[in-house]
Amino acid sequence: TIKEVLPLLDGYTKATRRVELDINTLPRPVKPVVPFIEAIHDRLSVEISRGCVRGCRFCQAGMVTRPLRERDPEAIVEIIKEALANTGYDDLSLLSLSTGDYSCIEDLLSTLMTTLADKKVAISLPSLRVGTLNENFAKEISKVRKTGFTLAPEAGTSRLREVLNKGITEEALLKGVSDAFLYGWKSVKLYFMIGLPTETDHDIEQIPMLAKKVRDLGRKVSGKRPEVGVSAATFIPKPFTPFQWVPQMAPDIARKKLSFLRNEARSKKLGFKWHDAVMSEMEGVFSRGDRRQAKVIYSAFKKGARFDGWTEEFNSELWKSAFEEENITMTFYTERERPFDEVLPWDHLDLGITKEFLIEEYKLALKMESTDDCSKGRCTECGVCDHKVVKNILFRDKTLEKKRKKQPLISANPLRARLSFEKIGDMKFIGHLDTSRALFRAIIRAGLPLRYSQGFHPHPKIALLNPLPLGIESLDEYMDLELDILGSGQGGGISTDSIKDRLNATLPKGLKITSAKYIPLQLPSLSVMMKAQKYIVNLKDGSSGPNIEPARIKGILRDFLNSEEVVLRIKRKGKEREMDIRQILEDIEFNPSELTLGFTLIKGEGAGIKPVEALSHLLGLSLQETSLIPITKTATVLNN
């Protein structure tokens, strides 16, 4: 253990955490970066508060981010409106450690839904505490579409939740879940931890029982069998929490408990996910580690440790070897109980909260006594606030101005526009779904009145041509979109040139609208109207593809054109089928001086052939070799 901590500079005793005293003074995040490909949490995220004073005894974030500082609800509304216009997102997340505890959350939700419902923007509350869920929340959020619904009871019994200072009764949990099912949610995820202080076998046995009650309640309320998923992970004690002195559950015991939960979940037809017990042990080692572990990390890195957060890349034997080489025992950091007078590796870091408060909270946990939320009651004397400069900032007494909700407009002139566009440069590496998403967000940023489908999950009325293979540029892609415009005449005042210009002003480099026109609503879809697609291939020396002799190309093409039938075996989703490509390959033209090859693919029955597959056969090359040759789609032929 550590004997003492010695400062290297005179008068330097602690490293003190900086605190932003009022988050309302921070620059407003109205222009976040919007990715071209789908990312984790690919939505607009707006922080509504910082810090949490609920006092859950296992939660490091709730202890180290104090005091609680809320953002002015009027500022939140303005930030959201501006950021949505700048990004084109249709999914909004209100971020905080406990979003439901925001002091005027119901007023804020009501205002946002009044403002955003007609724009089909969904709102998610990713950190919803069970005790804060109520009928009004569920009713407001369900007005657009159902986002994910995850609750964290943490423990299977009310007794153990009292130890954690969660203060959640089973009745409150079931009431919240009932409201969720009542307003249309079909699935609920429940998060639990195993290995908590004072945990008994009964606490573990009640986890699947509680989940079954949730499922049965969902069936009773909705009349249908809902999906209920259970997620479990080993509890990992964290620094600066009341449980920083407790031992962590050994991996072999954790495995037995996870196995029990997995079997119970299967028998009760519940979904079950779990965190690997050995990986949890590793996380526990680093959670309360010290500087000696730096050598271990470097040693593991040299041995090849990479991307260890991914289960398939995690190699526990490699890490155990690194610890052994540095003569460090993992269980020293995980499985022993620390006395209160032990010098801890983080004692020289001052986060505001006192060790005396954490010790008292640990003792209260063993007595199953709760500590009140200081934002609603008396000060708990954690040491963070001076109640003058450093203090909780709340807006519980502020009421947002209620604006009368506009009645939805019934379109007198729903219109359908057909747009052609280029997809070139780096955008050729963006897949079909991501391209569709990028175009949708550009339409929103351009302020075009897009039409949506009806029902519980409204979808924008946008349709793209069949997917363009990844890595191929196109000079002639197509997209149909329906606009909802009041007014007389085509476009109700929005010309096709205006649509084109407004979109091009918001599209990323590599996507460009080349033409736009209004078409009848009754016209068949693009996939039905597509007749053929034309391609040009660059075979010049110096390109990334293989060099091919012109004489050889002429010979292959001559043999192909002289054949009445050319059967190619095509593999799709593990199944092979035969296709006569002589019937779907037309207009083959080879330019020996320019070393370019042009061809047309005719739309056939069933799954078609990819241009790289056709080219592979025409040139007598493998698919891997052919994939290096630049291919550009030059035109799409549509039936009149």
XYZ file of C-alpha atoms in Angstrom:
640
model
C 0.000 0.000 0.000
C 0.976 3.659 -0.275
C 2.847 5.026 2.740
C 2.528 8.737 1.876
C 2.140 11.194 -0.989
C 4.898 13.801 -1.280
C 4.430 16.992 -3.349
C 7.327 17.835 -5.675
C 6.800 21.590 -5.232
C 6.713 23.572 -1.992
C 3.213 24.610 -1.025
C 1.640 22.292 -3.586
C -0.536 19.861 -1.633
C -3.445 18.883 -3.861
C -4.641 18.922 -7.462
C -8.033 20.632 -7.354
C -10.837 20.033 -9.817
C -12.062 23.062 -11.724
C -15.806 23.673 -11.654
C -17.874 25.633 -14.161
C -20.056 27.453 -11.652
C -22.916 28.212 -14.059
C -23.324 26.234 -17.294
C -25.612 28.968 -18.640
C -22.488 31.054 -19.261
C -20.965 28.437 -21.579
C -21.045 28.888 -25.382
C -24.223 27.421 -26.835
C -23.611 24.153 -28.757
C -25.769 24.889 -31.793
C -23.435 23.636 -34.553
C -22.298 20.108 -33.692
C -20.417 18.039 -36.256
C -22.809 15.849 -38.264
C -21.227 12.568 -39.468
C -21.818 11.157 -42.965
C -22.021 7.603 -41.659
C -24.174 6.404 -38.785
C -22.366 6.730 -35.483
C -23.187 5.749 -31.921
C -25.620 8.298 -30.452
C -26.188 9.724 -33.933
C -28.591 12.416 -32.785
C -28.687 15.940 -31.421
C -27.605 15.862 -27.778
C -28.239 18.871 -25.555
C -27.040 19.038 -21.963
C -29.850 20.241 -19.705
C -28.012 19.917 -16.392
C -24.628 19.015 -14.976
C -23.997 17.183 -11.756
C -26.276 14.971 -9.689
C -27.096 15.050 -5.979
C -29.284 11.955 -5.782
C -26.451 10.306 -3.887
C -26.428 6.762 -5.319
C -23.561 5.246 -3.361
C -22.088 3.226 -6.237
C -22.069 6.134 -8.713
C -18.771 7.952 -9.248
C -20.232 10.478 -11.704
C -22.865 11.573 -9.200
C -20.214 12.210 -6.568
C -17.477 13.915 -8.594
C -19.615 16.267 -10.721
C -21.320 18.109 -7.870
C -22.883 20.639 -7.426
C -26.064 20.333 -9.494
C -26.268 23.074 -12.154
C -29.286 23.302 -14.407
C -29.484 25.079 -17.733
C -32.185 27.722 -18.133
C -35.168 25.988 -19.836
C -35.697 28.949 -22.175
C -32.070 28.637 -23.308
C -32.522 24.891 -23.825
C -35.479 25.459 -26.155
C -33.595 28.058 -28.199
C -30.460 25.876 -28.438
C -32.524 22.918 -29.653
C -34.431 24.906 -32.272
C -31.252 26.420 -33.710
C -29.235 23.186 -33.590
C -31.978 21.159 -35.292
C -32.127 23.722 -38.102
C -28.326 23.563 -38.458
C -28.007 19.769 -38.428
C -31.187 18.260 -39.885
C -31.439 15.732 -37.050
C -34.861 14.262 -36.272
C -33.818 12.672 -32.991
C -33.134 14.693 -29.845
C -31.554 13.529 -26.599
C -31.786 15.550 -23.381
C -28.585 14.797 -21.517
C -27.825 14.793 -17.822
C -26.921 12.255 -15.171
C -30.595 12.051 -14.236
C -32.757 13.789 -16.842
C -36.002 13.079 -15.014
C -34.713 15.048 -12.019
C -34.462 18.285 -14.006
C -36.619 20.591 -11.890
C -38.993 21.690 -14.668
C -38.735 18.655 -16.932
C -42.484 18.321 -17.495
C -42.829 21.959 -18.533
C -39.782 21.616 -20.801
C -41.060 18.406 -22.396
C -44.492 19.886 -23.023
C -42.965 22.978 -24.661
C -40.602 20.911 -26.826
C -43.342 18.587 -28.005
C -45.523 21.575 -28.899
C -42.605 22.998 -30.869
C -41.228 19.837 -32.447
C -44.051 17.326 -32.872
C -45.104 18.677 -36.286
C -41.471 18.355 -37.394
C -41.511 14.675 -36.387
C -38.557 15.110 -34.001
C -38.405 12.297 -31.443
C -37.194 12.990 -27.916
C -35.279 10.472 -25.825
C -34.351 10.676 -22.160
C -31.325 8.379 -21.925
C -30.797 8.705 -18.169
C -34.286 8.303 -16.803
C -34.347 7.250 -13.161
C -37.166 4.896 -12.222
C -38.613 7.185 -9.574
C -38.980 10.095 -11.993
C -40.950 8.231 -14.669
C -44.608 9.139 -14.710
C -47.661 9.216 -16.945
C -46.968 12.745 -18.223
C -43.448 11.778 -19.351
C -44.637 8.740 -21.255
C -47.526 10.634 -22.822
C -45.357 13.506 -24.067
C -42.510 11.380 -25.439
C -44.879 9.046 -27.280
C -46.375 11.840 -29.390
C -43.864 11.404 -32.222
C -42.330 7.929 -32.078
C -41.074 5.500 -29.490
C -37.372 5.764 -28.700
C -35.452 3.343 -26.512
C -36.785 2.714 -23.018
C -34.201 1.560 -20.472
C -34.609 1.572 -16.707
C -31.951 0.779 -14.104
C -33.350 -0.773 -10.921
C -29.713 -1.844 -10.238
C -30.811 -4.492 -7.686
C -33.557 -7.096 -7.486
C -34.886 -6.163 -4.042
C -35.966 -2.978 -2.293
C -33.642 -3.856 0.617
C -30.536 -3.787 -1.555
C -31.710 -0.630 -3.302
C -31.881 1.013 0.136
C -28.223 0.058 0.630
C -27.442 1.788 -2.672
C -29.546 4.849 -1.703
C -31.604 4.350 -4.860
C -34.878 4.728 -2.993
C -36.877 2.873 -5.647
C -39.753 0.657 -4.592
C -41.026 -2.193 -6.709
C -44.407 -0.457 -6.875
C -42.816 2.680 -8.376
C -40.958 0.638 -10.969
C -44.062 -1.260 -12.039
C -46.114 1.946 -12.183
C -43.546 3.577 -14.495
C -43.369 0.523 -16.743
C -47.168 0.354 -16.867
C -47.304 3.937 -18.180
C -44.687 3.099 -20.821
C -46.645 0.108 -22.106
C -49.895 2.059 -21.933
C -48.537 4.679 -24.345
C -47.235 2.283 -26.943
C -43.784 1.016 -25.992
C -43.352 -2.635 -26.923
C -39.978 -3.305 -25.298
C -38.256 -2.414 -22.036
C -34.672 -3.031 -20.946
C -33.783 -3.457 -17.273
C -30.214 -2.970 -16.027
C -28.894 -4.708 -12.903
C -25.577 -5.164 -11.112
C -24.333 -8.247 -9.262
C -21.748 -8.320 -6.489
C -23.118 -5.277 -4.657
C -22.226 -4.766 -0.962
C -24.396 -6.905 1.401
C -25.823 -8.828 -1.583
C -27.460 -12.212 -0.843
C -28.646 -15.084 -3.019
C -32.207 -13.818 -2.517
C -31.268 -10.481 -4.122
C -29.991 -12.329 -7.201
C -33.018 -14.639 -7.381
C -35.364 -11.651 -7.419
C -33.810 -10.140 -10.578
C -35.519 -12.518 -13.048
C -38.665 -12.507 -10.886
C -38.875 -8.721 -11.136
C -38.290 -8.831 -14.884
C -41.075 -11.417 -15.244
C -43.452 -9.129 -13.343
C -42.579 -6.343 -15.788
C -43.315 -8.604 -18.757
C -46.596 -9.864 -17.288
C -47.649 -6.300 -16.561
C -46.848 -5.293 -20.124
C -49.017 -8.104 -21.474
C -51.877 -7.074 -19.169
C -51.681 -3.382 -20.098
C -51.045 -3.661 -23.855
C -52.756 -6.969 -24.576
C -49.610 -8.163 -26.337
C -46.495 -9.959 -25.202
C -43.791 -7.297 -24.811
C -40.041 -7.762 -25.137
C -38.296 -7.479 -21.795
C -34.515 -7.568 -21.776
C -32.336 -8.011 -18.708
C -28.766 -6.762 -18.628
C -26.368 -7.659 -15.804
C -22.787 -6.700 -15.017
C -20.417 -7.145 -12.098
C -20.336 -4.176 -9.728
C -16.986 -2.366 -9.905
C -16.135 -0.129 -6.913
C -15.009 3.364 -7.965
C -12.794 6.008 -6.337
C -14.535 8.966 -4.671
C -17.613 6.898 -3.819
C -18.811 5.498 -0.467
C -17.991 2.005 -1.817
C -14.371 2.778 -2.708
C -13.204 0.631 0.238
C -15.255 -2.530 -0.528
C -13.968 -5.708 -2.245
C -15.066 -6.634 -5.759
C -16.688 -9.987 -6.491
C -14.262 -12.632 -7.762
C -14.745 -13.687 -11.426
C -15.569 -17.324 -10.623
C -18.403 -16.281 -8.275
C -19.622 -13.718 -10.810
C -19.722 -16.409 -13.511
C -21.926 -18.649 -11.343
C -24.382 -15.825 -10.676
C -24.461 -14.795 -14.336
C -25.034 -18.432 -15.327
C -27.956 -18.639 -12.907
C -29.477 -15.454 -14.325
C -28.963 -16.644 -17.896
C -30.765 -19.941 -17.198
C -33.605 -18.224 -15.356
C -34.030 -15.677 -18.127
C -34.177 -18.450 -20.720
C -36.794 -20.395 -18.748
C -38.923 -17.258 -18.347
C -38.451 -16.289 -22.007
C -36.639 -13.064 -21.181
C -33.824 -11.525 -23.177
C -30.522 -11.539 -21.299
C -27.198 -9.809 -21.862
C -24.221 -9.824 -19.570
C -20.767 -8.337 -19.218
C -17.866 -10.779 -19.203
C -16.733 -11.475 -15.628
C -13.016 -11.551 -16.499
C -13.263 -8.243 -18.357
C -15.065 -6.799 -15.307
C -12.170 -7.959 -13.149
C -9.749 -6.132 -15.431
C -11.869 -2.985 -15.250
C -11.876 -3.308 -11.459
C -8.074 -3.494 -11.378
C -7.735 -0.232 -13.281
C -10.661 1.403 -11.496
C -8.734 1.602 -8.213
C -5.233 1.272 -9.619
C -2.077 3.266 -8.992
C 0.974 4.377 -10.948
C 2.551 0.922 -10.881
C 0.006 -0.194 -13.466
C 1.486 2.112 -16.102
C 4.197 -0.482 -16.760
C 1.570 -3.214 -17.029
C -0.366 -1.268 -19.666
C 2.770 -0.607 -21.678
C 3.826 -4.254 -21.427
C 0.402 -5.449 -22.617
C 0.543 -2.971 -25.481
C 3.891 -4.364 -26.609
C 2.427 -7.864 -26.432
C -0.298 -6.843 -28.870
C -3.220 -5.645 -26.729
C -5.510 -3.545 -28.932
C -9.211 -2.604 -28.893
C -9.730 -4.493 -25.624
C -13.170 -2.947 -25.101
C -14.433 -5.317 -27.813
C -15.035 -8.780 -26.396
C -13.664 -10.521 -29.481
C -10.384 -8.584 -29.176
C -9.938 -8.970 -25.400
C -7.188 -11.450 -24.463
C -7.170 -12.048 -20.707
C -4.099 -14.319 -20.826
C -2.082 -11.549 -22.430
C -2.978 -9.159 -19.613
C -2.317 -11.750 -16.895
C 1.134 -12.278 -18.378
C 1.796 -8.516 -18.292
C 0.801 -8.338 -14.619
C 3.017 -11.321 -13.754
C 6.017 -9.760 -15.507
C 5.630 -6.627 -13.380
C 5.116 -8.734 -10.233
C 1.673 -7.221 -9.582
C -1.220 -9.270 -8.197
C -4.603 -8.379 -9.659
C -6.578 -9.439 -6.583
C -4.666 -6.869 -4.512
C -6.673 -4.194 -6.302
C -10.000 -6.003 -6.534
C -10.786 -8.559 -3.822
C -9.502 -7.005 -0.588
C -11.382 -4.646 1.721
C -9.495 -1.416 2.424
C -9.410 0.116 5.902
C -10.610 3.718 6.211
C -7.122 4.919 7.260
C -5.340 3.474 4.195
C -3.690 6.085 1.965
C -5.449 5.748 -1.392
C -3.734 6.452 -4.744
C -6.170 9.317 -5.426
C -6.070 11.016 -2.015
C -4.059 13.943 -3.407
C -6.855 14.778 -5.868
C -9.390 17.257 -4.495
C -12.798 16.897 -6.177
C -14.597 18.842 -3.480
C -16.346 15.967 -1.772
C -14.752 14.991 1.567
C -13.554 11.571 2.652
C -15.450 12.025 5.912
C -18.726 12.289 3.991
C -17.940 9.152 1.967
C -17.111 7.181 5.127
C -20.363 8.266 6.758
C -22.310 7.280 3.634
C -20.698 3.827 3.688
C -21.751 3.346 7.310
C -25.299 4.470 6.498
C -25.383 1.962 3.639
C -24.639 -0.912 6.016
C -27.497 0.326 8.227
C -29.796 0.575 5.155
C -30.399 4.247 5.926
C -31.039 6.710 3.116
C -29.602 10.167 2.464
C -31.911 12.822 1.041
C -31.456 14.601 -2.264
C -30.020 17.970 -1.195
C -31.682 19.768 -4.123
C -35.037 19.078 -2.470
C -34.123 18.972 1.199
C -31.409 19.842 3.679
C -27.699 20.054 2.871
C -25.957 16.701 3.270
C -22.622 18.413 4.044
C -20.677 16.566 1.359
C -18.116 19.390 1.273
C -18.621 20.622 -2.290
C -20.743 23.758 -1.838
C -19.923 26.991 -0.036
C -23.552 28.075 -0.690
C -22.350 31.429 -2.011
C -20.286 30.899 -5.146
C -20.288 27.106 -5.391
C -23.872 25.923 -5.031
C -26.754 24.079 -6.664
C -28.452 26.099 -9.428
C -32.060 25.135 -10.163
C -34.949 26.567 -12.190
C -37.821 24.840 -10.389
C -39.780 28.085 -10.034
C -39.466 29.095 -13.681
C -42.448 28.557 -15.989
C -42.033 28.522 -19.737
C -44.394 30.670 -21.750
C -47.136 28.463 -23.104
C -47.565 28.971 -26.821
C -50.766 27.840 -28.406
C -50.135 24.824 -30.544
C -50.901 25.403 -34.193
C -53.429 23.123 -35.782
C -51.821 20.817 -38.339
C -52.209 22.116 -41.868
C -53.974 19.923 -44.380
C -52.022 20.123 -47.583
C -54.049 21.422 -50.497
C -51.303 20.520 -52.935
C -49.096 17.537 -51.981
C -46.333 17.358 -54.557
C -43.736 14.853 -55.643
C -40.369 15.989 -56.937
C -37.793 13.877 -58.756
C -34.184 14.923 -58.289
C -31.055 13.672 -59.996
C -27.716 13.998 -58.220
C -24.025 13.192 -58.391
C -22.229 11.031 -55.857
C -18.498 11.433 -56.444
C -15.166 11.739 -54.638
C -14.979 10.451 -51.085
C -18.767 10.115 -50.976
C -18.473 6.974 -53.116
C -17.353 5.217 -49.932
C -20.619 6.092 -48.151
C -23.215 3.308 -48.217
C -26.803 3.529 -49.418
C -28.469 4.017 -46.022
C -25.936 6.634 -44.955
C -26.397 8.454 -48.277
C -30.150 8.446 -47.756
C -29.657 9.812 -44.232
C -27.307 12.560 -45.446
C -29.822 13.626 -48.104
C -32.676 13.628 -45.586
C -30.764 15.875 -43.194
C -29.867 18.216 -46.044
C -33.578 18.468 -46.920
C -34.365 19.431 -43.314
C -31.519 21.966 -43.214
C -32.794 23.431 -46.479
C -36.178 24.009 -44.861
C -38.164 22.068 -47.466
C -41.656 20.996 -46.255
C -41.128 17.242 -46.400
C -44.149 14.943 -46.098
C -44.239 12.039 -43.601
C -46.146 8.796 -43.328
C -48.845 8.435 -40.684
C -48.993 6.156 -37.642
C -46.842 5.470 -34.591
C -43.539 5.672 -36.472
C -43.711 8.441 -39.099
C -41.148 8.108 -41.888
C -40.087 10.813 -44.340
C -41.446 10.229 -47.836
C -38.092 9.903 -49.590
C -37.186 7.156 -52.053
C -33.771 6.605 -53.657
C -32.882 4.541 -56.683
C -31.587 1.017 -56.078
C -28.402 0.994 -53.935
C -25.226 2.050 -55.714
C -22.392 -0.401 -54.951
C -19.848 0.932 -52.467
C -16.758 2.447 -54.073
C -18.448 3.367 -57.368
C -18.974 6.988 -58.371
C -22.193 8.056 -60.069
C -23.040 11.033 -62.231
C -26.741 10.198 -62.452
C -28.484 9.007 -59.272
C -32.163 9.712 -58.563
C -34.277 10.554 -55.547
C -38.033 11.128 -55.190
C -39.437 13.192 -52.337
C -42.914 14.341 -51.449
C -43.486 17.929 -50.314
C -46.437 19.198 -48.300
C -47.129 22.716 -49.548
C -50.151 24.985 -49.340
C -50.716 27.227 -52.312
C -51.805 27.218 -55.887
C -49.788 26.131 -58.879
C -46.959 23.643 -59.054
C -44.736 23.906 -55.995
C -46.951 26.416 -54.255
C -44.288 29.026 -54.769
C -41.255 26.710 -54.476
C -39.699 26.319 -57.903
C -37.614 23.337 -58.885
C -34.612 25.649 -59.277
C -35.153 26.790 -55.677
C -35.243 23.174 -54.463
C -32.012 22.461 -56.316
C -30.213 25.582 -55.033
C -31.382 25.212 -51.437
C -30.267 21.601 -51.268
C -26.884 22.210 -52.890
C -26.231 24.921 -50.300
C -26.514 22.327 -47.507
C -25.153 19.122 -49.081
C -21.630 17.877 -48.277
C -18.881 17.872 -50.879
C -19.376 14.970 -53.278
C -23.178 15.138 -53.294
C -24.728 17.597 -55.761
C -28.243 17.975 -57.144
C -28.022 18.239 -60.951
C -31.711 18.553 -61.841
C -35.165 18.733 -60.264
C -38.677 18.460 -61.649
C -42.202 17.888 -60.370
C -43.835 14.606 -61.360
C -47.339 13.149 -60.845
C -47.972 11.480 -57.483
C -49.322 8.431 -59.316
C -46.109 7.814 -61.264
C -44.474 4.425 -60.465
C -41.503 4.295 -58.106
C -37.929 4.682 -59.288
C -37.153 0.999 -58.795
C -40.074 0.074 -61.065
C -39.220 2.677 -63.722
C -35.502 1.899 -63.914
C -34.653 0.188 -67.201
C -30.860 0.158 -67.374
C -27.665 1.690 -65.989
C -24.613 2.799 -67.973
C -21.027 2.549 -66.723
C -17.576 3.692 -67.839
C -14.370 2.003 -66.665
C -10.927 3.614 -66.607
C -8.194 1.117 -67.557
C -5.365 3.594 -68.038
C -1.838 2.781 -66.835
C -1.135 4.357 -63.492
C -4.624 3.684 -62.174
C -4.990 1.674 -58.982
C -6.108 -1.392 -60.932
C -4.051 -3.998 -62.820
C -2.565 -3.208 -66.229
C -4.272 -5.120 -69.064
C -3.101 -5.390 -72.672
C -5.607 -3.827 -75.153
C -5.237 -6.805 -77.487
C -6.291 -9.152 -74.698
C -9.345 -7.009 -73.922
C -10.379 -7.017 -77.607
C -10.127 -10.780 -77.708
C -12.215 -11.309 -74.582
C -14.888 -8.881 -75.769
C -14.999 -10.486 -79.254
C -15.566 -13.913 -77.731
C -18.261 -12.519 -75.437
C -20.156 -10.750 -78.217
C -20.003 -13.817 -80.467
C -21.545 -16.007 -77.768
C -25.288 -16.590 -77.643
C -25.171 -17.451 -73.934
C -22.701 -16.600 -71.159
C -23.667 -18.218 -67.845
C -22.185 -16.769 -64.685
C -22.572 -18.195 -61.184
C -23.625 -15.439 -58.776
C -23.404 -15.852 -55.006
C -25.891 -13.980 -52.791
C -26.305 -14.481 -49.040
C -24.546 -17.826 -49.099
C -26.567 -19.150 -52.041
C -25.435 -19.543 -55.646
C -27.535 -19.172 -58.773
C -26.815 -19.091 -62.491
C -27.388 -16.019 -64.661
C -27.050 -15.521 -68.409
C -25.230 -12.180 -68.459
C -25.247 -12.096 -72.279
C -28.884 -10.995 -72.058
C -28.306 -8.115 -69.624
C -24.971 -6.709 -70.879
C -25.354 -4.318 -73.825
C -23.602 -1.432 -75.585
C -20.115 -2.738 -74.803
C -17.612 -0.277 -76.222
C -13.833 -0.401 -75.813
C -11.685 2.638 -76.610
C -8.085 1.376 -76.993
C -6.592 4.863 -77.310
C -8.212 6.116 -74.093
C -8.194 2.687 -72.456
C -11.794 3.032 -71.349
C -14.522 0.427 -71.417
C -18.217 1.296 -71.437
C -21.163 -1.030 -70.925
C -24.861 -1.021 -70.049
C -26.528 -3.294 -67.491
C -30.155 -4.076 -68.307
C -32.515 -4.593 -65.392
C -33.474 -8.253 -65.235
C -35.702 -10.515 -63.192
C -34.840 -10.999 -59.512
C -31.460 -9.995 -58.080
C -29.278 -8.332 -60.686
C -25.573 -8.466 -61.302
C -23.164 -5.957 -59.808
C -21.056 -3.896 -62.222
C -17.854 -5.224 -60.666
C -19.055 -8.790 -61.306
C -19.836 -8.019 -64.939
C -16.470 -6.306 -65.399
C -14.661 -9.198 -63.711
C -15.999 -11.570 -66.357
C -15.439 -9.180 -69.269
C -11.775 -8.701 -68.350
C -11.073 -12.230 -67.132
C -9.942 -10.968 -63.710
C -10.733 -11.981 -60.151
C -13.233 -9.901 -58.163
C -10.404 -8.711 -55.920
C -8.397 -7.446 -58.901
C -11.465 -5.886 -60.517
C -12.409 -4.016 -57.330
C -9.270 -1.879 -57.758
C -10.383 -0.548 -61.152
C -12.226 2.816 -61.089
C -15.859 2.433 -62.219
C -18.220 5.357 -62.785
C -21.932 5.169 -63.391
C -22.667 7.702 -66.123
C -26.420 7.418 -66.655
C -29.621 5.827 -65.433
C -32.188 4.925 -68.079
C -35.791 5.254 -66.898
C -38.930 4.083 -68.688
C -41.050 6.941 -69.964
